[in-house]
Short mmCIF file of C-alpha atoms and ligand atoms in Angstrom, two decimals:
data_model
loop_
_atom_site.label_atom_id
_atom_site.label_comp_id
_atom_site.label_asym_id
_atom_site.label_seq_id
_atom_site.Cartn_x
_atom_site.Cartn_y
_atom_site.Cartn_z
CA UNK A 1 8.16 11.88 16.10
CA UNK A 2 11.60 13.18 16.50
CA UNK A 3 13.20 11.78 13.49
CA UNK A 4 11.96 10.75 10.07
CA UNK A 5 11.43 7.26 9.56
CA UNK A 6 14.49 6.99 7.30
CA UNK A 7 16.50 8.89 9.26
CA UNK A 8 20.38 7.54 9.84
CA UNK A 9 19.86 5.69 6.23
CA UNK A 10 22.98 6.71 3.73
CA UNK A 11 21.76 6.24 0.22
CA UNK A 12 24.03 6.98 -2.87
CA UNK A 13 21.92 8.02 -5.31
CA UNK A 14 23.28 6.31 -8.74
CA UNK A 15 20.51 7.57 -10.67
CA UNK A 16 19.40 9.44 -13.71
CA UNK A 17 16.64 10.95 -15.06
CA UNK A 18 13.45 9.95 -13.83
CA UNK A 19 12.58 6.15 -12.36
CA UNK A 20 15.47 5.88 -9.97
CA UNK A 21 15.60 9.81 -8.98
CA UNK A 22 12.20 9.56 -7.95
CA UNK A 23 12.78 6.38 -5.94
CA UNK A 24 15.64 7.97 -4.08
CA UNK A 25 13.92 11.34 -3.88
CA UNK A 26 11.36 9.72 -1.84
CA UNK A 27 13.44 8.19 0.67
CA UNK A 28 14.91 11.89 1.01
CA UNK A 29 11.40 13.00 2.26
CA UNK A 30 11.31 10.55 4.68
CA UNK A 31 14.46 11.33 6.13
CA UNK A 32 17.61 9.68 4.32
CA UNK A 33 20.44 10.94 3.73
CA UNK A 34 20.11 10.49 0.08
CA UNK A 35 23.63 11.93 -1.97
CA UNK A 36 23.49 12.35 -5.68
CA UNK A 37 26.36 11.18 -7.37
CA UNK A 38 26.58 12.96 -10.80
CA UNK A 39 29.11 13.13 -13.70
CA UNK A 40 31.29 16.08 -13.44
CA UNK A 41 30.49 19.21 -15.12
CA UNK A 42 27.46 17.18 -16.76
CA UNK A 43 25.08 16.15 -14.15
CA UNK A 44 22.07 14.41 -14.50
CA UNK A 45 21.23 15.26 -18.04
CA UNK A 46 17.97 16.36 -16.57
CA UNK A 47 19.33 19.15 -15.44
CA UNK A 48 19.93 20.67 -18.74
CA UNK A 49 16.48 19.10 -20.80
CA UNK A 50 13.83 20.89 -21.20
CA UNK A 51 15.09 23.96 -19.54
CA UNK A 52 12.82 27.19 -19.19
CA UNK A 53 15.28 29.44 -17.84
CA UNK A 54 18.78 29.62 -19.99
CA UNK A 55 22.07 27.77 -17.50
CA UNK A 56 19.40 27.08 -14.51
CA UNK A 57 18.69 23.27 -14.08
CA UNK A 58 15.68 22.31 -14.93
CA UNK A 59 12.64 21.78 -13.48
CA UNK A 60 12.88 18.12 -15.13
CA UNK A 61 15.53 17.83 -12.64
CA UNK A 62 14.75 20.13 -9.67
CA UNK A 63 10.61 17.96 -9.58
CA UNK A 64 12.48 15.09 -9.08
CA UNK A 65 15.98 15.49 -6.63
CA UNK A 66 14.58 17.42 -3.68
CA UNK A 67 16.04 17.02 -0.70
CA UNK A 68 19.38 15.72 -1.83
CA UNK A 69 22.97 16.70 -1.94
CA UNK A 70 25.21 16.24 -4.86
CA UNK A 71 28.50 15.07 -5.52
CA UNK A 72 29.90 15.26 -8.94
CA UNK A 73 33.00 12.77 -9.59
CA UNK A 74 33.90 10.82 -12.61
CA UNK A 75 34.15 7.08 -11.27
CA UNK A 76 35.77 5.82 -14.32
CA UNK A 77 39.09 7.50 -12.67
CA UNK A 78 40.97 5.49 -10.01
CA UNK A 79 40.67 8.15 -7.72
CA UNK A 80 36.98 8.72 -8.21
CA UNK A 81 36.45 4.55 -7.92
CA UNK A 82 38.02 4.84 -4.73
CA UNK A 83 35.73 7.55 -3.31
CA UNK A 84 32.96 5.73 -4.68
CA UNK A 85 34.65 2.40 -2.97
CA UNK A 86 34.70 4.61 0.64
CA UNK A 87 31.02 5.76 0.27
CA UNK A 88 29.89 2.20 -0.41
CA UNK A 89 31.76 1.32 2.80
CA UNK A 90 29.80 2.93 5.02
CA UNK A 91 26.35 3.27 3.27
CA UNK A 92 23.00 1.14 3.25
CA UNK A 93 21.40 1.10 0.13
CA UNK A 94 23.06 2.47 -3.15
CA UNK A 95 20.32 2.84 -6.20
CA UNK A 96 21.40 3.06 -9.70
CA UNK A 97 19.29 3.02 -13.33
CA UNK A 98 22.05 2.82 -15.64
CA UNK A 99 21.95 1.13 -19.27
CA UNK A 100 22.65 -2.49 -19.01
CA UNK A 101 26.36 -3.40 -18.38
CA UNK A 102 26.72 -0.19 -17.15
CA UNK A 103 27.62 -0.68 -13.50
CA UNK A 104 30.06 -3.93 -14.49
CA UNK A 105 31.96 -1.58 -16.80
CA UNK A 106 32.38 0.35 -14.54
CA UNK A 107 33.93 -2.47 -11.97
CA UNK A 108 30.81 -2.02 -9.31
CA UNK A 109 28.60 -4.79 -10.15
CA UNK A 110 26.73 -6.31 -7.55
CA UNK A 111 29.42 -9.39 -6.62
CA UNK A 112 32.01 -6.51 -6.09
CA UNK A 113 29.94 -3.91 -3.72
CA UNK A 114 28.68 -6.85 -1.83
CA UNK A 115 32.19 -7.52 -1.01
CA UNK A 116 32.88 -3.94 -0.21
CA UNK A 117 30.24 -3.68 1.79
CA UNK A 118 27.77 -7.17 2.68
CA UNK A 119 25.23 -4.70 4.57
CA UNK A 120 24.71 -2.92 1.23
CA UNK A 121 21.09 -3.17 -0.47
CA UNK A 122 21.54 -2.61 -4.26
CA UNK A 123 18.66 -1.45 -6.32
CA UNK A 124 18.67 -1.44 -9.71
CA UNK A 125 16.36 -0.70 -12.54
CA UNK A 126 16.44 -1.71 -16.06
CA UNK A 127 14.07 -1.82 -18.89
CA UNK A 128 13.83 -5.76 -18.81
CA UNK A 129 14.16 -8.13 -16.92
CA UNK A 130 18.00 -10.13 -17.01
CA UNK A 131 16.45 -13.29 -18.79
CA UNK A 132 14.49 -11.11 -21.11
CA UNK A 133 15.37 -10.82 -24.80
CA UNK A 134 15.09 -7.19 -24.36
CA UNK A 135 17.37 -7.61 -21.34
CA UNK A 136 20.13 -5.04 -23.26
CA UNK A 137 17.96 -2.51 -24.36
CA UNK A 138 17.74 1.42 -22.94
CA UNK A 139 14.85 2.00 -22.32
CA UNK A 140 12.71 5.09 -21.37
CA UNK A 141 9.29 5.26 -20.01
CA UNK A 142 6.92 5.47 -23.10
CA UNK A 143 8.87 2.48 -24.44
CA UNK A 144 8.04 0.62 -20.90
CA UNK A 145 4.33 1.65 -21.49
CA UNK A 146 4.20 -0.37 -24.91
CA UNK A 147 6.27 -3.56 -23.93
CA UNK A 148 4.20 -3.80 -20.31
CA UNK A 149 0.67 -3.54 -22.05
CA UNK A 150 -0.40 -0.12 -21.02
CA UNK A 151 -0.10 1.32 -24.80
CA UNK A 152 -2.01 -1.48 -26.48
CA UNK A 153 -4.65 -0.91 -23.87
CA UNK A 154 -5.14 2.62 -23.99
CA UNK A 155 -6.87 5.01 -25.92
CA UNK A 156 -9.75 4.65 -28.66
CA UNK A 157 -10.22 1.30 -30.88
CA UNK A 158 -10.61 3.93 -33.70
CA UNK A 159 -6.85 5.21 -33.61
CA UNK A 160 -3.54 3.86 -32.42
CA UNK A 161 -1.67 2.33 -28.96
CA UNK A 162 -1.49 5.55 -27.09
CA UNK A 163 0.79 6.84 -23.87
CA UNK A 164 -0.45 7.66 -20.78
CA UNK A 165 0.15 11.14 -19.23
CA UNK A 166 1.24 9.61 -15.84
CA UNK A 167 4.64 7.65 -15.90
CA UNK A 168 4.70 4.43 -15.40
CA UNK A 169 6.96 3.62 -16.74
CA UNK A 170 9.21 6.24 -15.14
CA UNK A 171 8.07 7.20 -11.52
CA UNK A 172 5.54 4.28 -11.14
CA UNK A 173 9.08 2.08 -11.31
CA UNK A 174 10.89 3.90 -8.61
CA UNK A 175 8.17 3.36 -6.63
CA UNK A 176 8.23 -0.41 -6.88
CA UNK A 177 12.00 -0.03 -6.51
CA UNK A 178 11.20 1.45 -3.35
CA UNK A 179 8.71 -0.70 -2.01
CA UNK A 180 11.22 -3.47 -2.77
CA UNK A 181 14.53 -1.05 -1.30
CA UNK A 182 12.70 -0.73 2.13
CA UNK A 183 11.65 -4.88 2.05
CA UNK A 184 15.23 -5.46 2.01
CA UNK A 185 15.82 -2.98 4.98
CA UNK A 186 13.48 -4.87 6.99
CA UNK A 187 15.16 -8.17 5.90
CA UNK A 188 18.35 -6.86 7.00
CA UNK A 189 17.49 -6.06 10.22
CA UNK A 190 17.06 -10.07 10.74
CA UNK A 191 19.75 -11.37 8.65
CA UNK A 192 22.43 -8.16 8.98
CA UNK A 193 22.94 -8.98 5.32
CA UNK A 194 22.10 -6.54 2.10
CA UNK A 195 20.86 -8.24 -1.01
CA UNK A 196 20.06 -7.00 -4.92
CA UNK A 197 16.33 -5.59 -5.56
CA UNK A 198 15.78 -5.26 -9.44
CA UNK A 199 12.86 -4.05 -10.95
CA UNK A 200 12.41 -3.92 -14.72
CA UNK A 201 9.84 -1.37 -16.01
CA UNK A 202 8.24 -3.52 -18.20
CA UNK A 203 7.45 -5.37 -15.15
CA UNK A 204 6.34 -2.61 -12.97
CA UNK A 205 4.17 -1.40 -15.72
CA UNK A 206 2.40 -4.77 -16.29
CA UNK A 207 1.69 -4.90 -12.31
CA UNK A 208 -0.61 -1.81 -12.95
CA UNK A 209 -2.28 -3.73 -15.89
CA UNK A 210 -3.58 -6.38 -14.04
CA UNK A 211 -7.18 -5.94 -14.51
CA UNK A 212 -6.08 -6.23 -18.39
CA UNK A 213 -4.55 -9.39 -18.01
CA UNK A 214 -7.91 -10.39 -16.05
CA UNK A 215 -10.09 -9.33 -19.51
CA UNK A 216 -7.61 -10.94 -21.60
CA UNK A 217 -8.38 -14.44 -19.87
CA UNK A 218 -12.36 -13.67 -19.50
CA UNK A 219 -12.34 -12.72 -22.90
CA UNK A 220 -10.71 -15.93 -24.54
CA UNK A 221 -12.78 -17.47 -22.32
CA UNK A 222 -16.41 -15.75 -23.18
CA UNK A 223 -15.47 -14.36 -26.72
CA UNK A 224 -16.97 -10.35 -25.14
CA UNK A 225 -16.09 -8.23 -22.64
CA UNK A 226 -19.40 -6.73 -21.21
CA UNK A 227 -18.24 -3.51 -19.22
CA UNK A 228 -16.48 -2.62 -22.77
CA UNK A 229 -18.05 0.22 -25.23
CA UNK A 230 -17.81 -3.03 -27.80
CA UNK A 231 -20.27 -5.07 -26.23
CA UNK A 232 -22.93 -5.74 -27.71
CA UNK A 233 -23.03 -3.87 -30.84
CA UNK A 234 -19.36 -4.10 -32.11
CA UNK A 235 -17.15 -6.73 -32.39
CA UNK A 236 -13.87 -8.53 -30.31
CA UNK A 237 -10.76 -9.87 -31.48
CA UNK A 238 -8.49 -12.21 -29.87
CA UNK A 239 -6.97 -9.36 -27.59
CA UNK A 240 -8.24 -7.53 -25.02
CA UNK A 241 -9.44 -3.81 -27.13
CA UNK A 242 -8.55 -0.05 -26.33
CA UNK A 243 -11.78 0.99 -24.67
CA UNK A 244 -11.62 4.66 -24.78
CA UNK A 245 -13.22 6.08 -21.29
CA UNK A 246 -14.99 2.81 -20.38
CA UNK A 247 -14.27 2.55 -16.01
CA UNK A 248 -12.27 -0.76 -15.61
CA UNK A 249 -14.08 -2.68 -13.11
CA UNK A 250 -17.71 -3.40 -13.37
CA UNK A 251 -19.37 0.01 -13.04
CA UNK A 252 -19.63 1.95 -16.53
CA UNK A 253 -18.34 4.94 -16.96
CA UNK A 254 -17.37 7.63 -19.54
CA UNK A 255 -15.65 11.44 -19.66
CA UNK A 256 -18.65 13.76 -20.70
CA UNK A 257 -18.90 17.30 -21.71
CA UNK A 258 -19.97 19.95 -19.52
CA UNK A 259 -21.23 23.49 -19.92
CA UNK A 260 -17.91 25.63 -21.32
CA UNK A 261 -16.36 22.70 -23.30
CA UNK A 262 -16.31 24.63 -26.64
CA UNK A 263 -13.92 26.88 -25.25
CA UNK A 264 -12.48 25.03 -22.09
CA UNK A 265 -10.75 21.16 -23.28
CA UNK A 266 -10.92 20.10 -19.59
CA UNK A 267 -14.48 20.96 -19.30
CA UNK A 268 -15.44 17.60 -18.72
CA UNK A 269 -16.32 15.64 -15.97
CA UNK A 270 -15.85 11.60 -15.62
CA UNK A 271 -19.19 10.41 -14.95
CA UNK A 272 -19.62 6.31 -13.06
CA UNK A 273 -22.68 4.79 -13.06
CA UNK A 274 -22.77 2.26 -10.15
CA UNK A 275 -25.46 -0.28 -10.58
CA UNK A 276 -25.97 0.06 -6.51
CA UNK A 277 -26.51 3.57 -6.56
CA UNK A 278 -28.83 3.55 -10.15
CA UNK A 279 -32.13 4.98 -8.34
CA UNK A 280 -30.52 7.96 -6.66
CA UNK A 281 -28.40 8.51 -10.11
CA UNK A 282 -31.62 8.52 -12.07
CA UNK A 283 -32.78 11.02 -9.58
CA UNK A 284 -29.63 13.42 -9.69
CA UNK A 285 -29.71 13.86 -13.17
CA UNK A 286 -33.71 14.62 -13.51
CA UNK A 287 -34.89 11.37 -15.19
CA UNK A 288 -36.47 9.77 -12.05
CA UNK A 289 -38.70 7.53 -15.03
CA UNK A 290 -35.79 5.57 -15.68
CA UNK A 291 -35.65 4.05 -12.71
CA UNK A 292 -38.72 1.80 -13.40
CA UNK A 293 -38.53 1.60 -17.27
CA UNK A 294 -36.97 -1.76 -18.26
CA UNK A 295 -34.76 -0.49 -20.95
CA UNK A 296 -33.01 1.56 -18.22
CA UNK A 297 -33.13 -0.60 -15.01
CA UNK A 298 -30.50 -3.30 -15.02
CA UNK A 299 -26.99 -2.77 -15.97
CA UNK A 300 -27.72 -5.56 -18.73
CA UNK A 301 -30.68 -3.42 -20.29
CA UNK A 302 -28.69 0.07 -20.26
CA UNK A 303 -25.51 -1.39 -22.18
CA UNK A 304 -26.76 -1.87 -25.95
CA UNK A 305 -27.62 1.78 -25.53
CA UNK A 306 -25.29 3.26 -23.06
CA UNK A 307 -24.13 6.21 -25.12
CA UNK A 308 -27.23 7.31 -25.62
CA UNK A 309 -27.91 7.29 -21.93
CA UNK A 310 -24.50 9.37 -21.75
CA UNK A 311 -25.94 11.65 -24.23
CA UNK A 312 -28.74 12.29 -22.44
CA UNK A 313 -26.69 13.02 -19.27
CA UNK A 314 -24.67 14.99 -20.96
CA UNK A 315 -27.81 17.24 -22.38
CA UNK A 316 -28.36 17.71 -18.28
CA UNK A 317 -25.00 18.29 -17.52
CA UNK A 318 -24.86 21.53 -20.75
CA UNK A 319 -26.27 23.95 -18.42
CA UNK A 320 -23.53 23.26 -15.50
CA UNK A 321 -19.96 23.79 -15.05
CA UNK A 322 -17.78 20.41 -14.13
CA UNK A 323 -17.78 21.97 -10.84
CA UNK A 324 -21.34 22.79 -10.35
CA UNK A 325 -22.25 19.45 -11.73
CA UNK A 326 -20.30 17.32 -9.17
CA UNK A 327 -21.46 19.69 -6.33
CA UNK A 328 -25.13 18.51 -7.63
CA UNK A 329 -23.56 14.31 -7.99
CA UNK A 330 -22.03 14.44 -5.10
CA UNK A 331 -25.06 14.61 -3.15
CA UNK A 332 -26.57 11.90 -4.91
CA UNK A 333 -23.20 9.37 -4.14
CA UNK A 334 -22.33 9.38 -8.12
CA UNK A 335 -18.85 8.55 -8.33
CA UNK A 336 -17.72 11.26 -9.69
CA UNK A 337 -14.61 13.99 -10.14
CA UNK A 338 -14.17 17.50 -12.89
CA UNK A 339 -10.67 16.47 -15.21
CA UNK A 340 -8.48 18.52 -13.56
CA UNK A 341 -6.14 20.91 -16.08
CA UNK A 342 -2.32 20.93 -14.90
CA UNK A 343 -3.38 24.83 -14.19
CA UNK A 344 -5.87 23.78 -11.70
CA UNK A 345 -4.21 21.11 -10.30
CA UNK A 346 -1.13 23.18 -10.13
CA UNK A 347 -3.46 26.13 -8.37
CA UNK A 348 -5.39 24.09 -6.10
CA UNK A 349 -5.66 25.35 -2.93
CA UNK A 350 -6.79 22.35 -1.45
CA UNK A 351 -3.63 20.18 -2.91
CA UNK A 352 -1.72 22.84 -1.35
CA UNK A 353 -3.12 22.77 2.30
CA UNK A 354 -2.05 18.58 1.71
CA UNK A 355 1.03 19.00 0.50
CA UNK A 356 0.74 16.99 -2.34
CA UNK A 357 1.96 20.27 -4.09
CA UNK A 358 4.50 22.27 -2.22
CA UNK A 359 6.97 25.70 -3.14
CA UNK A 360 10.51 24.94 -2.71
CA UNK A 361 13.35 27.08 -2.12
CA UNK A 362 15.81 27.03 -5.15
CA UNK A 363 19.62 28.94 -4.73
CA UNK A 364 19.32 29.75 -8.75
CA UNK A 365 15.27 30.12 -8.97
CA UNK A 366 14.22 31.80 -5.95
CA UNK A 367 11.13 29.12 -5.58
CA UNK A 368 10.19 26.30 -7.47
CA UNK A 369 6.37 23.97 -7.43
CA UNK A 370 6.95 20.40 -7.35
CA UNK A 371 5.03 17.28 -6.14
CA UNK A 372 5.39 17.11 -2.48
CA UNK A 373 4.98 13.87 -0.96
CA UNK A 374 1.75 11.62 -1.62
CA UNK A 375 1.89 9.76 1.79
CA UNK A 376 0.91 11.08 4.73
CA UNK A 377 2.08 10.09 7.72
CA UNK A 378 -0.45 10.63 11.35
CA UNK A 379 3.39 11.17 13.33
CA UNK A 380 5.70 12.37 10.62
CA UNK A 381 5.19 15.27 8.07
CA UNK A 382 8.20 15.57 5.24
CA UNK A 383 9.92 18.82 4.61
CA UNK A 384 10.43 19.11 0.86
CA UNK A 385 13.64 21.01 0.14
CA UNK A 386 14.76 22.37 -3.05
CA UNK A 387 17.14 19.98 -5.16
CA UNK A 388 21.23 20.91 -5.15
CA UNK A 389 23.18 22.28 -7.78
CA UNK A 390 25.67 20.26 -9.27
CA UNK A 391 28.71 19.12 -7.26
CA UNK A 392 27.22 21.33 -4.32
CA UNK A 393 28.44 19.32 -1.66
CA UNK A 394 31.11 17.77 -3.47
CA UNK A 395 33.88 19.27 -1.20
CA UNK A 396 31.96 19.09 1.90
CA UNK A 397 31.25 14.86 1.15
CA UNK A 398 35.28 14.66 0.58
CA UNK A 399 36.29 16.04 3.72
CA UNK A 400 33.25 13.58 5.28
CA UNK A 401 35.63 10.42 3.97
CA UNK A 402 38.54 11.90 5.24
CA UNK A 403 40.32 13.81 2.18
CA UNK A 404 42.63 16.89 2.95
CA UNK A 405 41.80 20.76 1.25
CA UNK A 406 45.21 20.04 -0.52
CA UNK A 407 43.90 16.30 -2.02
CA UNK A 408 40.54 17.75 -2.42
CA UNK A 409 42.53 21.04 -4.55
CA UNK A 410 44.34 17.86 -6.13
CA UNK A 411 41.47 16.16 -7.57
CA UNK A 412 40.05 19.46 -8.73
CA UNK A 413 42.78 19.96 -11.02
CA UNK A 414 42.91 16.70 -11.98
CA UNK A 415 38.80 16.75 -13.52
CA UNK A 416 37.97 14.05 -10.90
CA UNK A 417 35.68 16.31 -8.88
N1 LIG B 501 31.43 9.25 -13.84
C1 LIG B 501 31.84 8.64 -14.96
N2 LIG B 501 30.99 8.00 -15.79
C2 LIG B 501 29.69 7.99 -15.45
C3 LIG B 501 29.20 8.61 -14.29
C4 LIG B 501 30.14 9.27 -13.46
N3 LIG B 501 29.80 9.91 -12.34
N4 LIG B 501 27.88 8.43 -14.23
C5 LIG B 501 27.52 7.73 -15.32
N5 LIG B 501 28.62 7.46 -16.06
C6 LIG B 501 28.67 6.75 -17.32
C7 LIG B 501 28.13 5.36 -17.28
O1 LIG B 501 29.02 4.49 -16.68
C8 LIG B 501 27.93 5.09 -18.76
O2 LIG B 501 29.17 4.73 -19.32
P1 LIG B 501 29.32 3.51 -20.38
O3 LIG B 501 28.34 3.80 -21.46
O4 LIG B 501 30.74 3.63 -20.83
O5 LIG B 501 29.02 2.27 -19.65
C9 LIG B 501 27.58 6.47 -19.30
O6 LIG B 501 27.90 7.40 -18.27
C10 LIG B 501 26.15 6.70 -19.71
O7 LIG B 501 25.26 6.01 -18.88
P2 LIG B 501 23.66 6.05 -19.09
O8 LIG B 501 23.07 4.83 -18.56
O9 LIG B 501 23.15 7.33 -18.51
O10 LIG B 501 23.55 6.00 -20.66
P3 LIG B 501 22.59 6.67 -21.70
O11 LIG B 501 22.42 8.12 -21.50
O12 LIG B 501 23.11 6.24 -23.00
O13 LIG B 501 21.18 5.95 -21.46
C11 LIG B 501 19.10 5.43 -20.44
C12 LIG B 501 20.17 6.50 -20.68
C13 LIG B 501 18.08 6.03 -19.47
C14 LIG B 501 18.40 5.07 -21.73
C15 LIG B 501 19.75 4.19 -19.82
O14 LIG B 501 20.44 4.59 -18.67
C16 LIG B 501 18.80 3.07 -19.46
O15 LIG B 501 18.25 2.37 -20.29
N6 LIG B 501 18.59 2.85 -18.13
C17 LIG B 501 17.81 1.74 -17.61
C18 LIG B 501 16.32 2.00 -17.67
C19 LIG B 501 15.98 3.35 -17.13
O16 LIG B 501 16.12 3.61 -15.96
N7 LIG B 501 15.49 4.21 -18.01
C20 LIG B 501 15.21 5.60 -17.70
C21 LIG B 501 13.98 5.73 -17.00
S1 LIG B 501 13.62 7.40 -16.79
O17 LIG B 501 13.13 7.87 -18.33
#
């Protein structure tokens, strides 16, 4: 292929912080021109959270606005609302994840930039939904988690509502923005006509809890939920329970401990026990008599003891590194994988070679790691670049729109730019 996919598609990246940055950074990958409009002398506050090396953005902000240029303008001036006005003009989508009310006090709600510009696709992501009772809250990922049934879900019935390590509120909602952003592309190329595509994290984080939603109704239904490390010795409620390690779908499952875990915390290994797949399991892990014995041969006789039967796996799996141990499973078809450490994962050589994790160029860091793309494409491979500094291109974007050196020196002075 001789272009990226997105290639010729202007996006004004209205964004901050994490779910609509990584929503736009993605359509950078794949080839749009995707410009970062930031607030002058601040920037995405990204750039200065978290920061590991003293006045050099982040890497909060550098993971997450690769392959973008930035423009920093205050749009609350008339001349900034006017350069804003031009841009919108001429571009395709424009993505913003404001706090509610935001982009109307500003004067670019979504009646007024259709008018600008009818083409335009809008996204726009909020904590809630508009019709929510939530609707005006901020909202950041971790609260997303809780309200869209991930917390309440997750972690041990022993201890509290707990937060996942992988956004989803954040990222996981830029990606749904995205999905939705490139729907209304394709619309547009029959009707010639933009349209709004909202996505409220609460929302997107509930579409990844579906198989929760599923228990909830099978358990008001049957009063248990089998595949649960409650049933049959514990008890249920009237809510669907945390269930610790337990696999989601039918197939039991659980971390367990391999040889180093004293020392190592990731020393683990997630361990599925498909009912298909039981004989050559039994076999793998050196208790061939199990196959036969009725207290161990149907998923219905192995529940009321399946910890012990993880105990007793885990006894085999003492003498064996997670490594060693799936390098035994895997030749038995146990579903199977080690719990990767961010070190690893971050080291992997084979996560590398894929580009899922990539070295980028940086003009203050020398080179920065950062999650390259997780698509891969059989015609098209994305070049991650590193992410701008602020107002980088600011001048360069004004004399794109048509603005003089002397206007440009103008609005300088002025704080606009
Ligand atoms: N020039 C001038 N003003 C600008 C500007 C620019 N270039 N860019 C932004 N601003 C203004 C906004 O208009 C807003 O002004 P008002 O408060 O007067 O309307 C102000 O800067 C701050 O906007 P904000 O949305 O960033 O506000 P915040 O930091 O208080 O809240 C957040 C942050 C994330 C809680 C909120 O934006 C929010 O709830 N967003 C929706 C959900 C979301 O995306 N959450 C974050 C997910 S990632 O963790």
């Amino acid at each position: 292929m001789s272009q990226p996919p997105l290639s010729g598609i202007k996006v004004i990246d209205f964004t901050g912080v994490q779910a609509g940055p990584a929503c736009t950074q993605m359509m950078a990958w794949f080839g749009a021109d995707v410009l970062k409009v930031e607030r002058v002398g601040v920037g995405d506050v990204t750039r200065r959270q978290l920061r590991d090396i003293p006045d050099v953005d982040a890497l909060y902000f550098t993971q997450l606005n690769s392959n973008k240029r930035s423009l920093a303008i205050d749009t609350k001036t008339t001349e900034g609302k006017e350069v804003m006005e031009k841009l919108i003009r001429d571009a395709d989508v424009l993505v913003e994840n404001f706090a509610p009310g935001a982009m109307d006090r500003m004067g670019l709600g979504w009646k007024h930039l259709h008018e600008l510009n009818p083409r335009l696709i809008f996204g726009s992501v909020k904590g809630f939904n508009d019709d929510s009772p939530w609707s005006d809250l901020k909202v950041y990922d971790n609260v997303a988690q809780c309200a869209g049934g991930a917390a309440s879900t997750t972690g041990f019935w022993d201890g509290p509502p707990t937060i996942s390590g992988a956004a989803l509120g954040d990222s996981n909602t830029g990606m749904h923005l995205l999905i939705g952003i490139l729907t209304a592309l394709m619309a547009r190329q029959k009707t010639g006509v933009g349209q709004k595509v909202s996505v409220s994290m609460q929302d997107a984080v509930l579409n990844l809890c579906r198989v929760k939603l599923r228990d909830q109704l099978r358990l008001e239904r049957v009063g248990y939920l089998e595949e649960y490390p409650q049933y049959p010795n514990g008890t249920f409620g009237d809510t669907v329970p945390r269930g610790g390690n337990a696999g989601g779908g039918g197939q039991p499952g659980w971390v367990l401990k391999c040889k180093g875990a004293d020392t190592d915390p990731n020393a683990y290994i997630y361990f599925t026990i498909q009912e298909q797949n039981w004989a050559r399991t039994c076999e793998a892990i050196a208790r061939p008599e199990w196959v036969d014995d009725p207290a161990y041969a149907t998923a219905e006789a192995r529940q009321p003891h399946i910890f012990e039967i993880f105990d007793e796996i885990e006894n085999w799996l003492a003498d064996k590194t997670k490594y060693e141990a799936v390098d035994i499973l895997r030749r038995y078809e146990v579903p199977t994988a080690p719990v990767m450490s961010m070190k690893e994962i971050a080291y992997d050589p084979a996560l590398r070679a894929s580009g899922s994790i990539v070295e980028v160029a940086h003009k203050q860091r020398g080179t920065y790691l950062t999650v390259g793309s997780p698509v891969k494409f059989s015609d098209f491979t994305p070049q991650i670049t590193g992410s701008p500094l602020l107002g980088e291109h600011t001048d360069d974007v004004l004399t794109e729109l048509g603005y003089n050196p002397e206007a440009i020196a103008d609005m300088h002075a002025k704080g606009v730019v």
